Amino acid sequence: MKKLVTLFILCLLSANHMISQVSHGGKPLPLSTLNTRSGTQFKEMPPFDVAEQLRIDSLNESDLRSGFHFAYKFMTDFTPENSGNWFTGADGTRVWRLGIRSEGAYSINVLFSEYEIPEGAQLFLYNPDQTHILGAFNHLNNSELNKLPVSPVQGDELIIEYQEPANVPFHGRLKVGEVNHDYRNLRGYEPKGHSTIYHWCMKPLVCYQDTTDKYNNIGRSVVLIIINGENACSGTLINNTLNDGKPYLLTASHCLNNQFTITNPDYETIAGNIVTFFNYESPLCDPVMRGTEEMSMASTRFRATNESTDMALLELKETPPAYYQPYYAGWNAKDEGTAPYAGIHHPGGSVKRVNTTKQVESATYPGMDFIKNGHWHVKEWTSGSTAGGSSGSGLFDSNNQLIGGLSGGESSCPAPYNDFYFALSQSWEASTDADKQLKTWLDPAGTNTGRTCKGLDPYSATPCIRLSNIKESGKAEKIEATPLPSPGTGPAFGNNSLNMNEFAEAYKITGEAKVYGTYIVNPAITQDKEIDVEITVYSGSGKPETLLHTESFRPSFVTTNNKIDFIDSIKPLSRDQESFITFSEPVDVSGSFFVGYKIRTATAGTSFSAYNLPKGETSKNTTWINYQGQWTEASAHPASPMSTSLFIDPVIQYNTASTNTSIDNNNPIRIFTEAASKTVHILLPATIREARYSIISMNGTRLQNGIVHNGENTIAATGAGPGIYLVQITSNKDSFTQKILF
């Protein structure tokens, strides 16, 4: 087998992307408590030749579309017994601190090769000014492997702090076995637009959603995966024939074994050091923005891998929650698929992209020790290409069924030719061993002789829905942060010279629902460490009235453990981006409600706002401002009156499945569907002479709209693919919404 190494590309992935375990809140002790700068407390990593490492990276190119190496690894043996300093507090709490310095590092991450601590103990990692804190990690982070991988911490100095109360049942066991020096500046390259050599031809997923819903479901199945804190690949959630919602994850084996360079890889350990990111997508087609990074899950279980086909199957350790909106892709493990085909992936660790091609063929991967005819060959992409980090991503046929996963190839934007995907058909029973085949896991009953399986939406009965006034307007690509007209300063919908600091976006639903959190898309700001923003939820009739909930907005990564959300680390706001703020508890709403933000403090000259629609782009105002203690519509803004909407998109889940409640309870609206013909029947009571209808996809895209009248109305939903939709009926200022299924 030829030498396999990392493809040289610039990594898009922010250092904070690499969350490897959940953390459980809390704060470390103030730095003044201990003399942290003490020389005895710091371990200095020896210098290495960065230029030589980059030269080696450039030489070590491969046609395998794997991730890339971004850190120099030091093997260490730092324990509380041989390194750092101890301090005992007045209450008997013992505190261990260890500093690690690696000069010139953009970030430092460590692996605790031994990790077992008692209940009540806490572990933190942070930089010296405590602007970037990980933790607390506690006994819930103990695992059967007794290891703890953690995210990189910004800067070239890292402090580890372990707090152990008196009278614990046992003393914690800790060993820092690896220190990784980031020499690629992972934080510095997001977002990636269309202008770079790798990505200008690769359209983000959102680019397709205005014209088709074909990729909506399968797009939700694709995740970014980080392996060992070093490599980025792509993976796909995949269904099984029991439809039991087991979160299987398909990727490429060479992503796990460092492109076949690891002898006898410990796949169980490698699987445990994997982090998956859901919904990492640009909210706009152009410009491409940094996507949501808060929806992550820590660790997987190894299920199967076959190095002769390049297949790898993992299982997430936890079920993705409803507000992640997961989808388990269906599959086709036969020897042929149906054209055309699509690949959905995270090239270079970037936001989700889509490729299309008209034809694939069975082929043997050239120059590799894979089995004969074990791959699907994409001779030419009609649109798009692949890049490092695309490895493991799925190839879907025209029925949206998964037929393969990316091993590698030669394609690029200038030359979109010759990519190879391992075929599910050839990995189905590639071995009699369960851990080297797919059949055991994807068809556990062994009854699916057709070797196909439909996809699964595990929350289809009561799905989570992303509401969006911006996307509903159809003008999302025109968003701006409107400034106050001169002589005013600051954004019209942010902290400004008029001393405005609170804004809200209005929504109206039929029935009762829970709000799990909200997306917010904001322009870049400076000095974001000094800004204090709250996300707010109000109820009210016509305007915000009763405050239901507040949530601090320091953009953070959030993982889920035992249905509880924990903050892992903070990301910067120095770029245009989308963030998701998870509420500590779901918020109950009904009818009209408002989601907004309140800027509590901000450094002089620093402004925060959500993006908004420009003046003249919508006649429907949904934005409210709190001016001089009074809520008023943006159309009555004292300095910049306009009808607009803010890019604040709450994620809701109706408390019950769809019912025929209506605007007029005595004469309800009735909606029926014929799934086969994609026909919608809307029956309006005599009390409603005329109304407007809209058919909306679950991502907020308005597929079609028009006018309906009292009596029966038959509507052909020609543009709707399989999936869940909303039918919205609006009469005067009232509206009625019902979910339908095709």
XYZ file of C-alpha atoms in Angstrom:
742
model
C 0.000 0.000 0.000
C 1.376 3.384 -0.879
C 2.245 5.856 1.817
C -0.878 7.505 3.160
C -0.714 10.913 4.727
C -2.726 14.006 5.338
C -3.937 16.197 2.527
C -2.478 19.685 2.902
C -5.277 22.161 3.231
C -6.090 25.094 5.459
C -8.332 23.994 8.249
C -11.562 25.804 8.721
C -12.235 24.345 12.056
C -12.143 26.660 15.041
C -10.211 25.336 17.991
C -13.357 25.283 20.043
C -14.967 22.864 17.643
C -13.248 19.952 19.263
C -15.388 19.128 22.217
C -14.573 15.643 23.361
C -16.570 15.293 26.561
C -19.391 17.169 28.171
C -18.659 19.530 31.030
C -20.863 20.530 33.902
C -20.675 24.264 34.511
C -19.042 26.051 37.406
C -15.956 28.257 37.598
C -12.353 27.766 38.653
C -10.847 29.648 41.560
C -9.637 33.206 40.995
C -6.059 33.308 39.810
C -5.092 35.277 42.895
C -5.882 32.264 45.063
C -2.693 30.611 43.928
C 0.529 31.887 42.482
C -0.238 30.558 39.041
C 2.745 32.203 37.402
C 5.136 30.257 39.607
C 7.895 28.652 37.617
C 7.493 25.372 39.443
C 3.878 25.239 38.370
C 4.594 25.401 34.631
C 5.912 22.680 32.370
C 7.675 23.981 29.265
C 7.268 22.015 26.059
C 10.470 21.815 24.011
C 10.677 23.775 20.744
C 10.145 22.102 17.391
C 10.634 23.208 13.797
C 7.233 24.486 12.630
C 8.497 25.170 9.106
C 9.686 21.579 8.879
C 6.298 20.304 10.053
C 4.546 22.346 7.390
C 7.024 21.056 4.802
C 6.291 17.478 5.854
C 2.574 18.164 5.677
C 2.933 19.484 2.145
C 4.837 16.377 1.066
C 2.516 13.956 2.761
C -0.326 14.289 0.349
C -2.707 11.520 -0.492
C -5.729 11.071 -2.676
C -7.613 9.819 0.376
C -9.962 12.621 1.363
C -9.143 12.551 5.057
C -8.737 15.274 7.598
C -5.403 16.884 8.200
C -2.850 17.141 10.930
C -2.909 20.471 12.726
C -0.986 19.852 15.972
C 2.444 18.681 17.083
C 2.090 15.980 19.741
C 4.236 15.767 22.869
C 3.977 12.539 24.866
C 4.000 13.424 28.547
C 3.616 11.932 32.012
C 2.313 14.788 34.183
C 0.472 13.759 37.348
C -0.398 15.477 40.652
C 2.376 13.400 42.200
C 5.194 14.616 39.946
C 4.120 18.009 38.558
C 2.408 21.243 39.538
C 1.542 22.576 42.984
C -0.988 21.703 45.691
C -2.946 24.114 47.881
C -5.400 23.318 50.696
C -8.299 25.681 51.418
C -9.821 26.534 54.769
C -12.663 24.055 54.170
C -10.211 21.238 53.512
C -10.580 21.311 49.702
C -7.337 20.287 48.051
C -6.476 22.144 44.828
C -3.882 21.049 42.271
C -2.731 23.395 39.553
C -0.453 22.606 36.646
C 0.581 25.089 33.965
C 1.663 23.986 30.492
C 3.474 26.360 28.147
C 4.287 25.694 24.485
C 5.712 28.847 22.963
C 3.978 30.069 19.795
C 0.997 27.708 19.956
C -2.289 29.087 18.677
C -3.994 26.720 21.104
C -3.119 23.799 23.347
C -5.141 20.671 23.962
C -4.346 17.740 26.210
C -5.428 14.145 26.661
C -5.825 12.779 30.155
C -4.604 9.244 29.595
C -5.792 8.512 33.146
C -8.959 10.117 34.436
C -11.003 8.910 37.385
C -12.217 11.371 40.012
C -14.672 11.026 42.909
C -18.081 12.610 43.198
C -17.748 16.203 44.361
C -14.386 16.784 42.654
C -14.046 19.175 39.698
C -11.532 19.726 36.913
C -11.046 22.949 34.909
C -8.766 23.966 32.044
C -8.236 27.590 31.049
C -5.829 30.190 29.702
C -4.072 32.508 32.191
C -6.527 35.412 31.873
C -9.465 32.999 32.224
C -11.128 34.283 29.055
C -11.381 30.699 27.789
C -12.509 28.135 30.371
C -13.365 24.452 29.945
C -15.243 22.635 32.680
C -16.115 21.719 35.216
C -15.492 18.106 34.392
C -16.508 15.774 37.217
C -17.264 12.150 38.105
C -19.902 12.004 35.352
C -17.028 12.235 32.865
C -15.503 9.018 34.192
C -15.634 6.294 31.551
C -14.804 2.663 31.105
C -11.642 3.741 29.257
C -10.529 6.036 32.129
C -9.567 8.713 29.592
C -10.665 12.288 29.001
C -9.965 14.172 25.762
C -10.627 17.915 25.974
C -10.999 20.799 23.568
C -8.096 23.112 22.682
C -7.669 26.189 24.836
C -6.651 29.401 23.106
C -3.084 30.646 23.399
C 0.271 29.108 24.206
C -0.333 28.689 27.958
C -2.784 26.298 29.563
C -3.636 25.885 33.243
C -5.167 22.713 34.669
C -6.970 23.051 38.004
C -8.282 20.088 40.005
C -10.439 20.653 43.094
C -11.009 17.754 45.489
C -13.142 18.202 48.624
C -12.164 16.694 51.937
C -13.590 13.304 52.895
C -13.956 11.966 49.351
C -14.212 8.174 49.071
C -10.975 8.045 47.061
C -8.349 10.392 45.684
C -8.634 11.296 42.028
C -6.362 9.706 39.480
C -5.106 12.054 36.745
C -2.355 11.841 34.153
C -1.708 14.225 31.268
C -0.441 11.772 28.656
C -0.450 14.079 25.615
C 0.057 17.770 24.972
C -0.848 18.990 21.463
C 0.573 22.238 20.065
C -1.628 23.841 17.396
C 0.645 25.263 14.696
C -2.048 25.800 12.004
C -4.157 28.519 13.663
C -7.398 26.600 13.353
C -9.385 29.570 14.616
C -8.268 31.899 11.867
C -10.054 30.829 8.694
C -13.823 30.793 9.278
C -16.011 31.460 7.432
C -14.816 30.033 4.149
C -16.432 31.637 1.138
C -16.581 30.769 -2.535
C -13.263 32.367 -3.387
C -10.842 29.727 -2.111
C -9.369 26.984 -4.232
C -11.222 24.289 -2.321
C -14.676 25.724 -1.927
C -15.691 28.179 -4.588
C -17.514 25.499 -6.615
C -19.120 23.748 -3.639
C -22.540 25.142 -2.908
C -23.691 25.094 0.707
C -26.789 23.042 1.454
C -28.893 26.164 1.953
C -28.342 27.144 -1.710
C -30.667 24.328 -2.770
C -33.432 24.860 -0.251
C -35.119 27.732 -2.073
C -35.742 25.582 -5.144
C -36.093 22.029 -3.812
C -36.629 20.144 -0.595
C -34.873 17.065 -1.998
C -31.916 17.406 0.330
C -33.715 18.647 3.442
C -33.995 15.304 5.225
C -30.767 13.689 4.130
C -28.971 16.965 4.787
C -29.963 16.614 8.447
C -28.307 13.187 8.532
C -24.840 14.520 7.671
C -22.518 15.502 10.521
C -19.029 16.874 10.941
C -16.848 14.535 12.987
C -13.609 15.303 14.813
C -11.329 12.355 15.584
C -8.755 12.473 18.363
C -8.759 16.265 18.316
C -6.609 16.119 15.192
C -8.613 15.239 12.104
C -11.882 16.366 10.575
C -14.037 14.003 8.524
C -17.705 13.673 7.569
C -20.262 11.081 8.547
C -23.902 10.149 8.002
C -26.530 8.993 10.494
C -27.992 5.806 9.067
C -31.187 3.880 9.794
C -31.598 0.148 10.384
C -34.419 -2.192 9.377
C -35.888 -2.277 12.897
C -36.491 1.482 12.701
C -35.609 1.615 16.389
C -33.721 4.894 16.255
C -30.296 3.506 17.086
C -27.948 6.378 16.146
C -25.562 4.541 13.836
C -22.962 6.701 12.119
C -21.325 5.702 8.840
C -17.891 7.038 7.917
C -14.614 5.838 6.395
C -12.189 3.528 8.186
C -9.176 5.565 7.061
C -10.560 8.475 9.108
C -10.163 6.334 12.221
C -6.796 4.731 11.548
C -4.989 7.867 10.345
C -5.078 6.767 6.749
C -3.911 3.211 7.512
C -0.738 4.398 9.235
C -1.732 2.942 12.644
C -0.755 -0.698 13.156
C -3.488 -2.710 14.906
C -5.592 0.361 15.746
C -7.635 0.311 18.937
C -10.945 1.217 17.342
C -12.807 1.195 20.656
C -10.558 3.930 22.034
C -10.581 5.894 18.797
C -14.385 5.764 18.693
C -14.514 7.107 22.242
C -12.456 10.139 21.160
C -14.887 11.260 18.456
C -17.101 14.334 18.567
C -19.980 14.913 16.147
C -21.447 18.288 15.155
C -25.017 18.562 13.872
C -26.443 21.339 11.694
C -23.088 22.954 11.027
C -24.416 24.884 8.041
C -24.272 28.373 6.622
C -27.594 30.171 7.158
C -27.153 31.870 3.764
C -26.117 30.740 0.317
C -24.079 33.849 -0.371
C -22.220 35.050 1.529
C -21.200 31.831 3.207
C -21.235 32.269 6.977
C -19.867 30.293 9.842
C -22.600 27.942 11.021
C -23.995 26.695 14.287
C -21.433 24.775 16.296
C -23.376 24.382 19.517
C -25.148 21.130 18.622
C -22.519 18.523 19.368
C -22.348 15.076 20.888
C -19.418 13.539 22.667
C -18.044 10.070 22.011
C -19.191 7.058 19.998
C -19.066 3.278 20.267
C -17.235 1.155 17.749
C -19.433 -1.256 15.821
C -17.681 -2.347 12.634
C -14.874 -1.488 10.265
C -13.426 -3.169 7.213
C -10.112 -1.838 5.972
C -10.415 -3.799 2.735
C -13.476 -1.743 1.764
C -12.776 1.405 3.879
C -16.142 1.159 5.682
C -16.568 2.152 9.324
C -19.747 2.028 11.405
C -20.047 3.734 14.795
C -22.924 4.360 17.200
C -23.418 7.597 19.094
C -23.377 7.045 22.841
C -26.531 9.110 23.237
C -29.629 9.703 21.146
C -29.642 13.152 19.532
C -32.334 15.316 21.144
C -35.339 16.538 19.192
C -34.072 20.095 18.740
C -31.012 18.752 16.889
C -33.565 17.663 14.240
C -31.702 14.443 13.395
C -32.602 12.244 10.448
C -31.436 8.666 9.912
C -30.767 8.166 6.239
C -32.203 5.231 4.356
C -29.866 3.081 2.306
C -29.485 0.882 -0.725
C -26.968 -1.938 -0.361
C -27.691 -3.441 -3.772
C -25.247 -3.501 -6.659
C -26.874 -0.557 -8.352
C -28.489 2.737 -7.508
C -30.668 5.131 -9.437
C -29.375 8.322 -11.025
C -28.811 11.185 -10.386
C -26.609 11.137 -7.301
C -25.599 13.616 -4.611
C -22.780 13.846 -2.094
C -23.212 15.889 1.104
C -20.084 16.639 3.101
C -17.950 19.003 5.190
C -14.882 19.782 3.056
C -12.012 21.069 5.150
C -14.230 20.980 8.207
C -16.335 23.741 6.645
C -20.098 24.185 6.557
C -22.171 21.524 4.821
C -21.871 21.350 0.994
C -23.674 19.450 -1.786
C -22.258 17.850 -4.938
C -24.271 16.342 -7.779
C -23.484 13.925 -10.583
C -25.489 12.145 -13.260
C -23.653 8.848 -13.229
C -21.565 6.515 -11.067
C -20.128 3.110 -11.873
C -18.709 0.159 -9.977
C -14.928 0.272 -9.971
C -11.732 -0.748 -8.226
C -9.958 2.005 -6.313
C -6.637 2.497 -8.142
C -3.363 2.174 -6.275
C -4.871 0.942 -3.003
C -5.272 -2.452 -1.371
C -9.058 -2.312 -1.418
C -11.158 -5.192 -2.747
C -11.892 -5.413 -6.453
C -14.942 -3.412 -7.558
C -15.541 -2.299 -4.000
C -16.182 1.359 -4.845
C -18.495 3.673 -6.724
C -16.568 5.815 -9.192
C -17.690 9.385 -9.827
C -16.045 10.217 -13.147
C -17.216 13.815 -13.107
C -19.263 16.007 -10.809
C -21.964 18.052 -12.476
C -21.488 20.525 -9.641
C -19.086 20.610 -6.742
C -16.066 18.546 -5.766
C -14.536 17.093 -2.596
C -11.607 18.071 -0.386
C -9.820 16.977 2.752
C -12.417 16.492 5.473
C -14.991 15.151 2.993
C -13.887 11.580 3.740
C -16.613 9.325 5.053
C -19.396 11.504 3.638
C -22.369 9.832 2.011
C -23.260 9.296 -1.629
C -27.044 9.288 -2.132
C -29.053 8.032 -5.100
C -32.154 9.649 -6.590
C -34.335 7.992 -3.928
C -32.272 9.717 -1.227
C -30.870 6.369 -0.175
C -27.272 6.064 0.933
C -25.191 3.859 -1.360
C -21.632 4.646 -0.292
C -19.126 6.690 1.691
C -16.222 8.721 0.374
C -12.788 7.111 0.421
C -10.976 9.649 -1.727
C -10.109 10.798 -5.174
C -8.651 13.618 -7.180
C -11.446 16.135 -7.628
C -11.053 19.866 -7.107
C -12.994 22.892 -8.186
C -10.875 23.412 -11.303
C -10.999 19.677 -12.114
C -14.113 17.938 -10.655
C -13.082 14.422 -11.701
C -12.415 10.980 -10.255
C -13.746 10.430 -6.744
C -14.356 7.025 -5.165
C -16.964 6.005 -2.588
C -16.867 2.641 -0.825
C -20.015 0.732 -1.811
C -22.426 -0.421 0.889
C -23.122 -3.446 -1.275
C -19.503 -4.595 -0.992
C -19.360 -3.973 2.757
C -22.677 -5.699 3.436
C -21.197 -9.148 4.069
C -17.550 -8.479 3.353
C -16.659 -10.770 6.267
C -18.367 -13.312 8.476
C -17.235 -11.297 11.483
C -19.905 -8.938 12.791
C -17.352 -6.200 13.409
C -16.292 -6.221 9.756
C -19.671 -6.021 8.010
C -22.805 -3.886 7.850
C -25.535 -6.538 7.662
C -25.409 -7.501 11.344
C -26.101 -3.929 12.410
C -28.293 -2.504 9.668
C -30.464 -5.611 9.257
C -30.327 -7.259 12.704
C -33.307 -9.522 12.010
C -31.723 -10.723 8.777
C -35.029 -10.535 6.923
C -34.366 -7.724 4.441
C -33.514 -9.662 1.325
C -33.967 -6.583 -0.830
C -31.109 -4.864 0.993
C -32.837 -1.480 1.089
C -34.201 0.589 3.940
C -36.207 3.799 4.128
C -35.034 6.762 6.144
C -36.328 7.551 9.624
C -37.350 10.831 11.189
C -37.410 9.795 14.870
C -39.447 12.828 15.948
C -41.887 12.942 13.037
C -44.985 12.841 15.254
C -44.005 16.010 17.095
C -41.078 17.451 15.174
C -39.058 20.452 16.172
C -39.595 23.348 13.806
C -37.331 26.276 13.120
C -39.476 29.364 12.747
C -37.986 32.171 10.693
C -39.566 35.444 9.637
C -36.405 36.269 7.711
C -36.505 33.123 5.589
C -40.262 33.313 5.172
C -39.791 36.733 3.589
C -37.754 35.240 0.742
C -35.274 38.114 1.142
C -32.791 36.509 3.516
C -29.861 37.071 1.145
C -30.356 40.847 1.494
C -29.919 41.080 5.251
C -27.923 43.891 6.798
C -27.251 45.472 10.160
C -28.980 48.763 9.469
C -27.085 51.684 11.043
C -28.752 54.672 12.636
C -28.871 57.598 10.231
C -26.308 60.341 10.938
C -25.702 61.935 13.365
C -26.733 58.813 15.265
C -24.228 56.028 15.851
C -24.542 52.293 16.258
C -26.975 49.801 14.729
C -30.671 50.559 14.551
C -31.355 47.242 16.299
C -28.490 47.153 18.746
C -26.932 49.300 21.448
C -26.750 52.767 19.924
C -26.621 56.481 20.643
C -30.357 56.475 21.422
C -29.576 54.214 24.394
C -31.607 51.349 22.948
C -30.648 47.955 24.281
C -33.581 45.551 23.882
C -35.255 44.149 20.783
C -37.649 41.303 20.016
C -39.052 39.334 17.098
C -42.751 38.376 17.023
C -44.127 34.911 16.300
C -47.636 33.467 16.378
C -48.515 29.792 16.550
C -51.675 27.753 16.828
C -51.767 25.605 19.928
C -49.172 25.115 22.654
C -45.504 24.480 22.164
C -42.123 24.401 23.848
C -39.231 26.603 22.764
C -35.938 24.726 23.123
C -33.727 27.595 22.100
C -33.134 30.015 19.296
C -30.823 30.650 16.408
C -29.427 34.124 16.017
C -27.397 35.389 13.066
C -25.262 38.389 13.880
C -22.517 40.435 12.227
C -19.005 40.344 13.589
C -18.299 42.375 16.687
C -15.101 43.397 18.425
C -14.080 42.905 22.028
C -16.764 40.270 22.465
C -15.235 39.235 25.799
C -16.626 42.447 27.284
C -20.168 42.108 26.002
C -23.059 40.795 28.085
C -26.178 39.815 26.161
C -29.352 38.051 27.300
C -31.779 36.179 25.100
C -35.359 36.853 26.175
C -38.750 35.209 25.643
C -41.954 37.185 26.176
C -45.625 36.429 25.914
C -48.086 39.142 25.075
C -51.129 40.164 23.112
C -49.886 42.332 20.283
C -46.589 43.287 21.959
C -44.059 41.871 24.455
C -45.647 41.974 27.903
C -44.711 39.147 30.264
C -41.099 38.004 30.516
C -41.066 34.195 30.420
C -37.377 33.391 30.260
C -33.875 34.807 29.958
C -30.714 33.031 28.873
C -27.200 34.392 28.874
C -25.726 34.698 25.391
C -22.023 34.043 25.487
C -21.798 31.913 22.378
C -20.860 28.493 23.580
C -20.641 24.908 22.568
C -23.299 22.730 24.125
C -23.400 18.975 24.403
C -26.069 16.813 25.944
C -25.781 14.230 28.704
C -28.734 12.732 30.527
C -30.997 15.313 28.908
C -29.137 18.153 30.603
C -27.264 20.813 28.671
C -23.790 21.890 29.699
C -21.575 24.679 28.455
C -18.272 23.403 27.136
C -16.371 26.371 25.797
C -16.782 29.824 24.357
C -16.372 30.822 20.721
C -15.591 34.291 19.430
C -18.088 36.629 17.787
C -15.424 38.195 15.593
C -17.051 36.851 12.418
C -20.462 36.940 10.791
C -22.030 33.744 12.020
C -25.016 31.803 13.247
C -25.234 30.623 16.834
C -27.756 28.504 18.672
C -28.627 29.352 22.263
C -30.031 26.351 24.112
C -32.431 27.250 26.892
C -31.687 25.753 30.293
C -35.288 24.545 30.304
C -37.790 24.487 27.429
C -40.119 27.481 27.567
C -43.870 26.952 27.214
C -45.558 29.289 24.727
C -48.893 29.579 22.971
C -50.441 32.020 20.540
C -48.272 35.123 20.218
C -44.785 35.143 21.709
C -41.588 37.107 21.233
C -37.928 36.092 21.188
C -35.286 38.776 21.418
C -32.105 40.028 23.032
C -31.150 42.549 25.669
C -27.671 44.090 25.680
C -26.837 44.519 29.351
C -23.282 45.826 28.998
C -20.858 46.447 26.169
C -17.424 48.006 25.893
C -17.405 51.527 24.476
C -17.423 51.389 20.694
C -18.655 47.789 20.632
C -22.102 47.130 19.194
C -24.184 43.986 19.070
C -27.210 43.321 16.884
C -28.924 40.616 14.930
C -29.100 40.957 11.179
C -32.313 42.475 9.847
C -34.135 42.928 6.550
C -33.342 46.280 4.895
C -35.926 48.993 4.566
C -38.296 48.370 1.686
C -37.723 44.615 1.492
C -40.870 43.681 3.412
C -44.168 45.359 4.176
C -44.787 43.054 7.158
C -43.144 44.230 10.354
C -42.352 41.605 12.990
C -39.696 43.507 14.965
C -40.195 45.344 18.246
C -37.915 47.766 20.089
C -37.898 48.815 23.722
C -37.401 52.574 23.649
C -37.483 54.626 26.824
C -39.170 51.775 28.653
C -41.936 51.286 26.084
C -42.289 48.580 23.456
C -42.975 49.876 19.968
C -42.882 48.394 16.491
C -39.836 48.955 14.310
C -42.120 50.717 11.850
C -42.286 53.476 14.485
C -38.549 53.527 15.205
C -37.735 57.069 16.386
C -34.690 57.409 14.117
C -35.026 54.708 11.474
C -38.680 53.688 10.955
C -39.081 50.597 8.784
C -40.972 47.365 8.477
C -38.430 44.632 9.055
C -37.644 41.266 10.627
C -34.714 40.181 12.784
C -32.684 37.039 12.083
C -33.821 35.352 15.288
C -35.238 31.875 14.647
C -36.698 29.971 17.621
C -36.916 26.180 17.542
C -40.276 24.955 18.822
C -41.990 21.647 19.345
C -45.763 21.427 19.536
C -46.943 19.697 22.695
C -49.263 17.368 20.792
C -49.508 16.031 17.307
C -51.428 18.054 14.735
C -55.102 18.663 15.382
C -57.793 20.565 13.537
C -57.960 23.525 15.890
C -58.663 26.704 14.036
C -59.256 30.409 13.855
C -62.957 29.788 14.391
C -63.448 26.993 16.910
C -67.165 26.718 16.119
C -66.519 26.258 12.425
C -63.087 24.672 12.202
C -60.821 24.640 9.198
C -60.227 21.130 7.924
C -57.114 19.992 6.097
C -56.642 16.591 4.485
C -53.916 15.199 2.270
C -53.547 12.581 -0.441
C -49.964 11.500 -0.047
C -49.668 9.613 -3.324
C -50.754 12.550 -5.480
C -49.342 15.192 -3.111
C -52.720 16.869 -2.989
C -53.928 19.083 -0.152
C -57.638 19.610 0.524
C -58.488 22.747 2.509
C -62.063 23.171 3.733
C -62.896 26.687 4.862
C -66.075 27.294 6.882
C -68.708 29.715 5.631
C -67.534 32.256 8.184
C -64.285 32.716 6.228
C -64.982 34.027 2.727
C -61.353 34.167 1.656
C -57.959 33.364 3.135
C -54.372 33.018 2.085
C -52.606 29.664 2.308
C -48.931 28.757 2.403
C -47.173 25.386 2.283
C -43.940 25.617 4.256
C -41.144 23.079 4.590
C -39.766 22.265 8.016
C -36.731 24.458 7.453
C -38.965 27.461 6.909
C -38.895 27.526 3.104
C -42.220 28.635 1.584
C -42.919 26.172 -1.236
C -46.063 27.775 -2.577
C -48.900 30.060 -1.580
C -52.159 31.399 -2.896
C -55.786 32.220 -2.148
C -58.475 29.803 -0.913
C -62.220 30.451 -0.473
C -64.999 29.111 1.715
C -65.842 25.537 0.874
C -63.452 22.899 -0.452
C -60.175 23.882 -2.106
C -57.959 21.306 -3.820
C -54.275 22.202 -4.147
C -51.540 20.255 -5.901
C -48.304 20.503 -3.885
C -46.171 19.758 -6.912
C -42.903 20.914 -5.411
C -43.160 18.904 -2.220
C -41.031 15.827 -1.693
C -41.500 13.218 1.032
C -41.521 14.733 4.489
C -43.372 16.922 6.963
C -44.761 20.339 6.009
C -46.816 23.094 7.523
C -49.999 24.381 5.931
C -50.665 27.904 7.159
C -54.030 29.619 6.646
C -54.179 33.377 7.253
C -57.391 35.388 7.450
C -57.100 39.046 8.340
C -54.643 39.047 11.264
C -55.434 35.524 12.432
C -53.704 32.375 11.336
C -54.080 28.617 11.588
C -51.264 26.115 11.117
C -51.381 22.355 10.712
C -48.656 19.815 10.037
C -49.105 17.448 7.114
C -47.093 14.476 5.913
C -46.272 13.325 2.404
